[in-house]
Amino acid sequence: MVLVAQKYKLLSVAIIRKYSSRLKKDWELKNYLFAFCRSSSNLQTSYSSFKTVRYDICTYKNKPCGTLGLASVAGMCEPERSCSINEDIGLGSAFTIAHEIGHNFGMNHDGLGNPCGTKGHETAKLMAAHITANTNPFSWSSCSRDYITSFLDSGRGNCLNNEPPKREFVYPTVAPGQVYDADEQCRYQYGPGSRQCKFGEVCRELWCLSQSNRCVTNSIPAAEGTFCQTATIEKGHVGCDNILESSVREDKCRVCGGDGSTCDAVEGFFNETSPRGGGYLTVVQIPRGSVNIEVREVAVSPAYIALKSETDEYYLNCGWTIDWPKKFDAAGTTFRYKRPTDEPESLVAPGPTTTNLIVMVLYQESYEGITYKFNVPITRTGSGDSDIGFTWNHQPWSECSTTCAGGFQKQEVVCKRVDDSSIVQDNYCDPDTKPPEKRRRCNIEPCSPEWFIGDWLECSKTCGGGMRTRAVLCVRKMGPSEEKTLDSSACLTHRPVERESCNNLPCPPQWVALDWSECTPKCGSGFKHRIVLCKSSDLSKTLSTAYCPQESKPSTRMRCSLGRCPPARWVTGDWGQCSAQCGLGQQMRIVQCLSYTGQASSDCPETVRPSSMQQCESKCDGTPTSNTEECKDVSKVAYCPLVYKFQFCNRAYFRQICCKTCQGQ
């Protein structure tokens, strides 16, 4: 196994405004992923594709839910599987995209078939099944590294062995959280009316105000660089010597405590144009070592300030391409380029610069001019009798770095003018002749016993009032790297607290699910149900469901089965009365196919269906017919043979009108 750093390069970005027929816009994510993979595989411009969408997506059901993305595991380099779909949730989409690309590289979730994220092992990271306040999505776990290494070693990622096209790209010099504060990140996720809710630790979980005026979170932390300071800061002025409440300041030459004698001010105005009617014009050259640089437009115009080196390396607005306002590093200092909507643009830097720079103006139409000013160092040597000399000198011994247990003193080396011994910047002296700094030990006696106070451990709760603890020990420092732990009685000051309350802000409302009901019906496939309530953080009040995040609401119905149901069976009723009062007749009964619940069914086999009719016989009355009454068929009746044939003689009416025929039976 060979561990090699992998770089995933973005080749192109396409904004799709009209969906093709194969990219059906619905929530059913698996169908949507398949359609997108088929579509992107035909482009043949990349080996992996990902798509972000601005509507709620879901797996296994065609309605919105909490799913953020879907990808084929180990689908990299397979044309119709090497892709992913991601829900656009603002800057947090970066975590989703990286997570789904990890699946393409064969990574399983941390804790699924691997120890990462389980008790006693490293915490779940970017490949956690669900990002929570306890996961770290800014890095990969060792399990993820093992998965991608195995995937590449197997040869399934060979399509990535080519050299991608080289494109110059200037990476941002500031973190995204410095460009977009927490309120702006919330607006990207939940709309223009959203802002940050002050819940918990923003660097672990960003809470935002939703459109329904509820505080919600998708458990993704704020972007790197987001201001998250919650502790108090000691206030006071700090001088350029880095001492609190010091009044020492830099002079115009940026010399701490200097008198401004080591530099000269340069100011000017430029408003020239070119007979060719537009292009780049040189405004001024800024020499090496310059400080407090300011270049400003006189008035708002279609002209732009540009900056380059003497070797034509452009830092700002080069090649007729206009940069956005930004901060950038050049020539050893940081420049800030501002271009407000309704104010002139400007370019400033504190300096000192390490190389010569050239300020230019790119204009297309008339402009009112550019002003500039900066301070340049006085030349190290002049000419003739007016030469100014500079030399290295050791400063007096500094104060001891500690009051006990062995500290250090040092003699810093500074550059001074020979004529008046004033301190100047180091670049005036010859760097090859600079002597080393002197150091010596001081205050070597042991320190008095004092309390060692450790950092507070994590709060036991993220909201609603928890407790946190810290280590408090009585120690005595014996040397720079030696401490001795003593009994608490050796420390004479009051013992600091070791335990305190924390995160006392009330928790947001939460879903509370009651117990599941029994499975119904009692056999076969069915459902069980439960009640889900929106409760206050202390569970004392039941609130409207609008106060709880809908995307995290537990399900209220779940499929279940208590085994196969008994088969349907034929059920017969009692036989009815015989149709004949005398002789042969018929009797009927009800035959039904019933399920085990007693409901009518059509699943009974016809081959075993019981008979619903049978022949019966009733005893006839033995009293002979009166001799006085002649037994004969009524002459007008012609169907007496049928009466006899179909055994209707047992009915009094037919027996009377067909007496002779019926006597013959």
mmCIF file of C-alpha atoms in Angstrom, residues 391-600:
data_model
loop_
_atom_site.group_PDB
_atom_site.id
_atom_site.type_symbol
_atom_site.label_atom_id
_atom_site.label_comp_id
_atom_site.label_asym_id
_atom_site.label_seq_id
_atom_site.Cartn_x
_atom_site.Cartn_y
_atom_site.Cartn_z
ATOM 1 C CA THR A 391 25.824 50.531 12.034
ATOM 2 C CA TRP A 392 24.620 47.533 14.051
ATOM 3 C CA ASN A 393 24.396 48.017 17.829
ATOM 4 C CA HIS A 394 23.430 45.837 20.796
ATOM 5 C CA GLN A 395 20.580 47.223 22.879
ATOM 6 C CA PRO A 396 20.758 47.128 26.698
ATOM 7 C CA TRP A 397 19.850 43.859 28.405
ATOM 8 C CA SER A 398 16.099 43.296 28.385
ATOM 9 C CA GLU A 399 14.122 42.472 31.482
ATOM 10 C CA CYS A 400 14.279 38.813 32.536
ATOM 11 C CA SER A 401 11.629 36.756 30.765
ATOM 12 C CA THR A 402 10.512 35.291 34.108
ATOM 13 C CA THR A 403 10.660 36.365 37.713
ATOM 14 C CA CYS A 404 11.791 32.907 38.910
ATOM 15 C CA ALA A 405 12.679 29.333 37.883
ATOM 16 C CA GLY A 406 15.212 30.408 35.284
ATOM 17 C CA GLY A 407 14.481 32.943 32.604
ATOM 18 C CA PHE A 408 16.470 34.682 29.902
ATOM 19 C CA GLN A 409 17.661 38.160 29.100
ATOM 20 C CA LYS A 410 18.649 39.238 25.641
ATOM 21 C CA GLN A 411 20.413 42.065 23.886
ATOM 22 C CA GLU A 412 18.651 42.735 20.620
ATOM 23 C CA VAL A 413 20.649 43.951 17.644
ATOM 24 C CA VAL A 414 19.309 47.118 15.984
ATOM 25 C CA CYS A 415 20.403 49.331 13.123
ATOM 26 C CA LYS A 416 21.301 52.918 14.124
ATOM 27 C CA ARG A 417 22.323 56.077 12.375
ATOM 28 C CA VAL A 418 25.943 56.966 13.141
ATOM 29 C CA ASP A 419 25.324 60.709 13.399
ATOM 30 C CA ASP A 420 22.553 60.724 16.016
ATOM 31 C CA SER A 421 22.282 57.040 17.156
ATOM 32 C CA SER A 422 18.587 56.925 16.237
ATOM 33 C CA ILE A 423 17.114 53.493 15.508
ATOM 34 C CA VAL A 424 16.169 52.882 11.874
ATOM 35 C CA GLN A 425 14.838 49.923 9.898
ATOM 36 C CA ASP A 426 17.176 46.955 9.496
ATOM 37 C CA ASN A 427 17.406 47.345 5.728
ATOM 38 C CA TYR A 428 19.685 50.410 6.184
ATOM 39 C CA CYS A 429 22.467 48.262 7.664
ATOM 40 C CA ASP A 430 24.515 45.619 5.893
ATOM 41 C CA PRO A 431 22.829 42.269 6.661
ATOM 42 C CA ASP A 432 26.134 40.401 6.193
ATOM 43 C CA THR A 433 27.733 42.196 9.154
ATOM 44 C CA LYS A 434 24.836 41.820 11.600
ATOM 45 C CA PRO A 435 26.154 40.335 14.908
ATOM 46 C CA PRO A 436 24.208 37.634 16.751
ATOM 47 C CA GLU A 437 21.785 38.460 19.516
ATOM 48 C CA LYS A 438 23.192 37.939 23.061
ATOM 49 C CA ARG A 439 21.323 35.831 25.635
ATOM 50 C CA ARG A 440 21.949 34.916 29.313
ATOM 51 C CA ARG A 441 20.172 33.112 32.168
ATOM 52 C CA CYS A 442 18.508 35.066 34.997
ATOM 53 C CA ASN A 443 16.281 34.589 38.096
ATOM 54 C CA ILE A 444 17.163 30.903 38.518
ATOM 55 C CA GLU A 445 15.626 30.434 42.019
ATOM 56 C CA PRO A 446 12.404 28.298 42.231
ATOM 57 C CA CYS A 447 9.064 30.072 42.083
ATOM 58 C CA SER A 448 6.594 30.295 44.932
ATOM 59 C CA PRO A 449 3.825 27.673 44.887
ATOM 60 C CA GLU A 450 0.909 28.708 42.696
ATOM 61 C CA TRP A 451 -2.235 27.249 41.256
ATOM 62 C CA PHE A 452 -2.075 25.541 37.888
ATOM 63 C CA ILE A 453 -5.404 26.056 36.137
ATOM 64 C CA GLY A 454 -6.168 23.778 33.185
ATOM 65 C CA ASP A 455 -8.468 24.508 30.285
ATOM 66 C CA TRP A 456 -12.178 24.004 30.755
ATOM 67 C CA LEU A 457 -13.392 20.693 29.397
ATOM 68 C CA GLU A 458 -16.348 20.515 27.056
ATOM 69 C CA CYS A 459 -19.675 21.460 28.584
ATOM 70 C CA SER A 460 -21.887 18.510 29.458
ATOM 71 C CA LYS A 461 -24.746 20.082 27.488
ATOM 72 C CA THR A 462 -24.871 22.268 24.418
ATOM 73 C CA CYS A 463 -27.798 24.268 25.809
ATOM 74 C CA GLY A 464 -30.221 24.375 28.684
ATOM 75 C CA GLY A 465 -27.581 24.552 31.410
ATOM 76 C CA GLY A 466 -24.732 22.080 31.735
ATOM 77 C CA MET A 467 -21.567 21.757 33.782
ATOM 78 C CA ARG A 468 -17.906 21.905 32.851
ATOM 79 C CA THR A 469 -14.789 21.071 34.841
ATOM 80 C CA ARG A 470 -11.085 21.810 34.750
ATOM 81 C CA ALA A 471 -7.948 20.631 36.505
ATOM 82 C CA VAL A 472 -6.705 22.767 39.422
ATOM 83 C CA LEU A 473 -3.354 21.783 40.974
ATOM 84 C CA CYS A 474 -0.923 23.415 43.384
ATOM 85 C CA VAL A 475 2.469 23.408 41.645
ATOM 86 C CA ARG A 476 5.898 24.927 42.115
ATOM 87 C CA LYS A 477 8.020 25.724 39.107
ATOM 88 C CA MET A 478 11.579 24.569 39.729
ATOM 89 C CA GLY A 479 13.090 25.367 36.333
ATOM 90 C CA PRO A 480 12.209 26.289 32.756
ATOM 91 C CA SER A 481 10.850 22.791 32.086
ATOM 92 C CA GLU A 482 10.422 21.343 35.581
ATOM 93 C CA GLU A 483 7.397 21.607 37.857
ATOM 94 C CA LYS A 484 6.625 19.935 41.163
ATOM 95 C CA THR A 485 3.071 19.148 42.318
ATOM 96 C CA LEU A 486 2.420 20.033 45.974
ATOM 97 C CA ASP A 487 -0.397 19.595 48.453
ATOM 98 C CA SER A 488 -3.147 22.179 48.078
ATOM 99 C CA SER A 489 -2.222 23.703 51.439
ATOM 100 C CA ALA A 490 1.099 24.914 49.997
ATOM 101 C CA CYS A 491 -0.710 27.453 47.818
ATOM 102 C CA LEU A 492 -1.654 30.447 49.948
ATOM 103 C CA THR A 493 -4.217 32.032 47.638
ATOM 104 C CA HIS A 494 -7.854 31.008 47.329
ATOM 105 C CA ARG A 495 -8.309 27.800 45.337
ATOM 106 C CA PRO A 496 -9.881 28.540 41.918
ATOM 107 C CA VAL A 497 -13.179 26.869 41.087
ATOM 108 C CA GLU A 498 -12.969 23.509 39.324
ATOM 109 C CA ARG A 499 -16.607 23.259 38.287
ATOM 110 C CA GLU A 500 -19.093 25.777 36.898
ATOM 111 C CA SER A 501 -22.316 25.978 34.955
ATOM 112 C CA CYS A 502 -22.195 26.561 31.206
ATOM 113 C CA ASN A 503 -24.366 26.919 28.095
ATOM 114 C CA ASN A 504 -27.228 28.341 30.123
ATOM 115 C CA LEU A 505 -29.164 29.607 27.132
ATOM 116 C CA PRO A 506 -32.445 27.708 26.752
ATOM 117 C CA CYS A 507 -32.409 24.916 24.215
ATOM 118 C CA PRO A 508 -34.515 25.262 21.097
ATOM 119 C CA PRO A 509 -37.776 23.290 20.976
ATOM 120 C CA GLN A 510 -37.387 19.609 20.162
ATOM 121 C CA TRP A 511 -39.421 16.697 18.829
ATOM 122 C CA VAL A 512 -40.479 14.067 21.354
ATOM 123 C CA ALA A 513 -41.759 10.742 20.015
ATOM 124 C CA LEU A 514 -44.086 8.592 22.140
ATOM 125 C CA ASP A 515 -44.098 4.773 22.075
ATOM 126 C CA TRP A 516 -45.120 2.884 18.957
ATOM 127 C CA SER A 517 -48.586 1.372 18.874
ATOM 128 C CA GLU A 518 -49.105 -2.336 18.262
ATOM 129 C CA CYS A 519 -48.814 -3.525 14.686
ATOM 130 C CA THR A 520 -52.141 -3.676 12.851
ATOM 131 C CA PRO A 521 -53.417 -5.934 11.435
ATOM 132 C CA LYS A 522 -52.309 -8.800 13.627
ATOM 133 C CA CYS A 523 -50.699 -10.661 10.755
ATOM 134 C CA GLY A 524 -49.231 -9.876 7.368
ATOM 135 C CA SER A 525 -47.909 -6.478 6.265
ATOM 136 C CA GLY A 526 -49.234 -3.572 8.284
ATOM 137 C CA PHE A 527 -48.312 -0.378 10.111
ATOM 138 C CA LYS A 528 -47.655 0.806 13.611
ATOM 139 C CA HIS A 529 -48.146 4.426 14.616
ATOM 140 C CA ARG A 530 -46.924 6.838 17.250
ATOM 141 C CA ILE A 531 -47.572 10.401 18.334
ATOM 142 C CA VAL A 532 -44.774 12.965 17.789
ATOM 143 C CA LEU A 533 -45.008 16.193 19.813
ATOM 144 C CA CYS A 534 -43.121 19.488 19.619
ATOM 145 C CA LYS A 535 -41.929 20.137 23.170
ATOM 146 C CA SER A 536 -40.162 22.980 24.934
ATOM 147 C CA SER A 537 -36.535 22.327 25.859
ATOM 148 C CA ASP A 538 -37.487 21.322 29.415
ATOM 149 C CA LEU A 539 -40.293 19.083 28.063
ATOM 150 C CA SER A 540 -42.820 20.909 30.230
ATOM 151 C CA LYS A 541 -44.877 22.428 27.405
ATOM 152 C CA THR A 542 -46.344 21.086 24.191
ATOM 153 C CA LEU A 543 -45.920 23.649 21.420
ATOM 154 C CA SER A 544 -47.239 24.109 17.916
ATOM 155 C CA THR A 545 -45.374 21.959 15.402
ATOM 156 C CA ALA A 546 -44.313 25.168 13.623
ATOM 157 C CA TYR A 547 -41.729 25.772 16.378
ATOM 158 C CA CYS A 548 -39.785 22.559 15.657
ATOM 159 C CA PRO A 549 -37.673 21.919 12.525
ATOM 160 C CA GLN A 550 -39.777 19.948 10.071
ATOM 161 C CA GLU A 551 -36.745 18.360 8.405
ATOM 162 C CA SER A 552 -35.812 16.536 11.614
ATOM 163 C CA LYS A 553 -39.315 15.438 12.645
ATOM 164 C CA PRO A 554 -39.359 11.699 13.499
ATOM 165 C CA SER A 555 -41.683 9.509 11.469
ATOM 166 C CA THR A 556 -45.171 8.835 12.811
ATOM 167 C CA ARG A 557 -45.819 5.622 10.858
ATOM 168 C CA MET A 558 -43.674 2.559 10.232
ATOM 169 C CA ARG A 559 -44.253 -0.662 8.335
ATOM 170 C CA CYS A 560 -44.418 -3.878 10.365
ATOM 171 C CA SER A 561 -45.345 -7.546 10.084
ATOM 172 C CA LEU A 562 -46.325 -10.158 12.679
ATOM 173 C CA GLY A 563 -45.962 -13.135 10.353
ATOM 174 C CA ARG A 564 -48.045 -14.586 7.536
ATOM 175 C CA CYS A 565 -51.810 -14.575 7.946
ATOM 176 C CA PRO A 566 -53.846 -17.867 7.933
ATOM 177 C CA PRO A 567 -55.263 -18.600 4.458
ATOM 178 C CA ALA A 568 -58.862 -17.826 3.531
ATOM 179 C CA ARG A 569 -61.297 -20.775 3.910
ATOM 180 C CA TRP A 570 -64.769 -21.889 2.830
ATOM 181 C CA VAL A 571 -67.421 -21.467 5.529
ATOM 182 C CA THR A 572 -70.865 -23.120 5.216
ATOM 183 C CA GLY A 573 -74.170 -22.250 6.844
ATOM 184 C CA ASP A 574 -76.923 -24.598 7.999
ATOM 185 C CA TRP A 575 -79.053 -26.425 5.377
ATOM 186 C CA GLY A 576 -82.358 -24.736 4.668
ATOM 187 C CA GLN A 577 -85.826 -26.362 4.617
ATOM 188 C CA CYS A 578 -86.550 -28.975 1.970
ATOM 189 C CA SER A 579 -88.411 -27.473 -0.988
ATOM 190 C CA ALA A 580 -90.834 -30.470 -1.189
ATOM 191 C CA GLN A 581 -93.510 -31.028 1.379
ATOM 192 C CA CYS A 582 -93.934 -34.511 0.011
ATOM 193 C CA GLY A 583 -91.406 -36.586 -1.793
ATOM 194 C CA LEU A 584 -88.143 -35.401 -3.359
ATOM 195 C CA GLY A 585 -87.089 -31.767 -3.242
ATOM 196 C CA GLN A 586 -84.028 -29.563 -2.780
ATOM 197 C CA GLN A 587 -82.507 -27.718 0.110
ATOM 198 C CA MET A 588 -79.944 -24.838 0.054
ATOM 199 C CA ARG A 589 -77.206 -23.434 2.320
ATOM 200 C CA ILE A 590 -74.893 -20.414 2.250
ATOM 201 C CA VAL A 591 -71.256 -21.082 1.237
ATOM 202 C CA GLN A 592 -68.797 -18.150 1.731
ATOM 203 C CA CYS A 593 -65.025 -17.576 1.276
ATOM 204 C CA LEU A 594 -63.859 -15.681 4.362
ATOM 205 C CA SER A 595 -60.442 -14.320 5.414
ATOM 206 C CA TYR A 596 -59.064 -14.902 8.887
ATOM 207 C CA THR A 597 -60.690 -11.608 9.925
ATOM 208 C CA GLY A 598 -64.114 -12.740 8.732
ATOM 209 C CA GLN A 599 -64.111 -10.474 5.700
ATOM 210 C CA ALA A 600 -65.270 -11.686 2.280
#
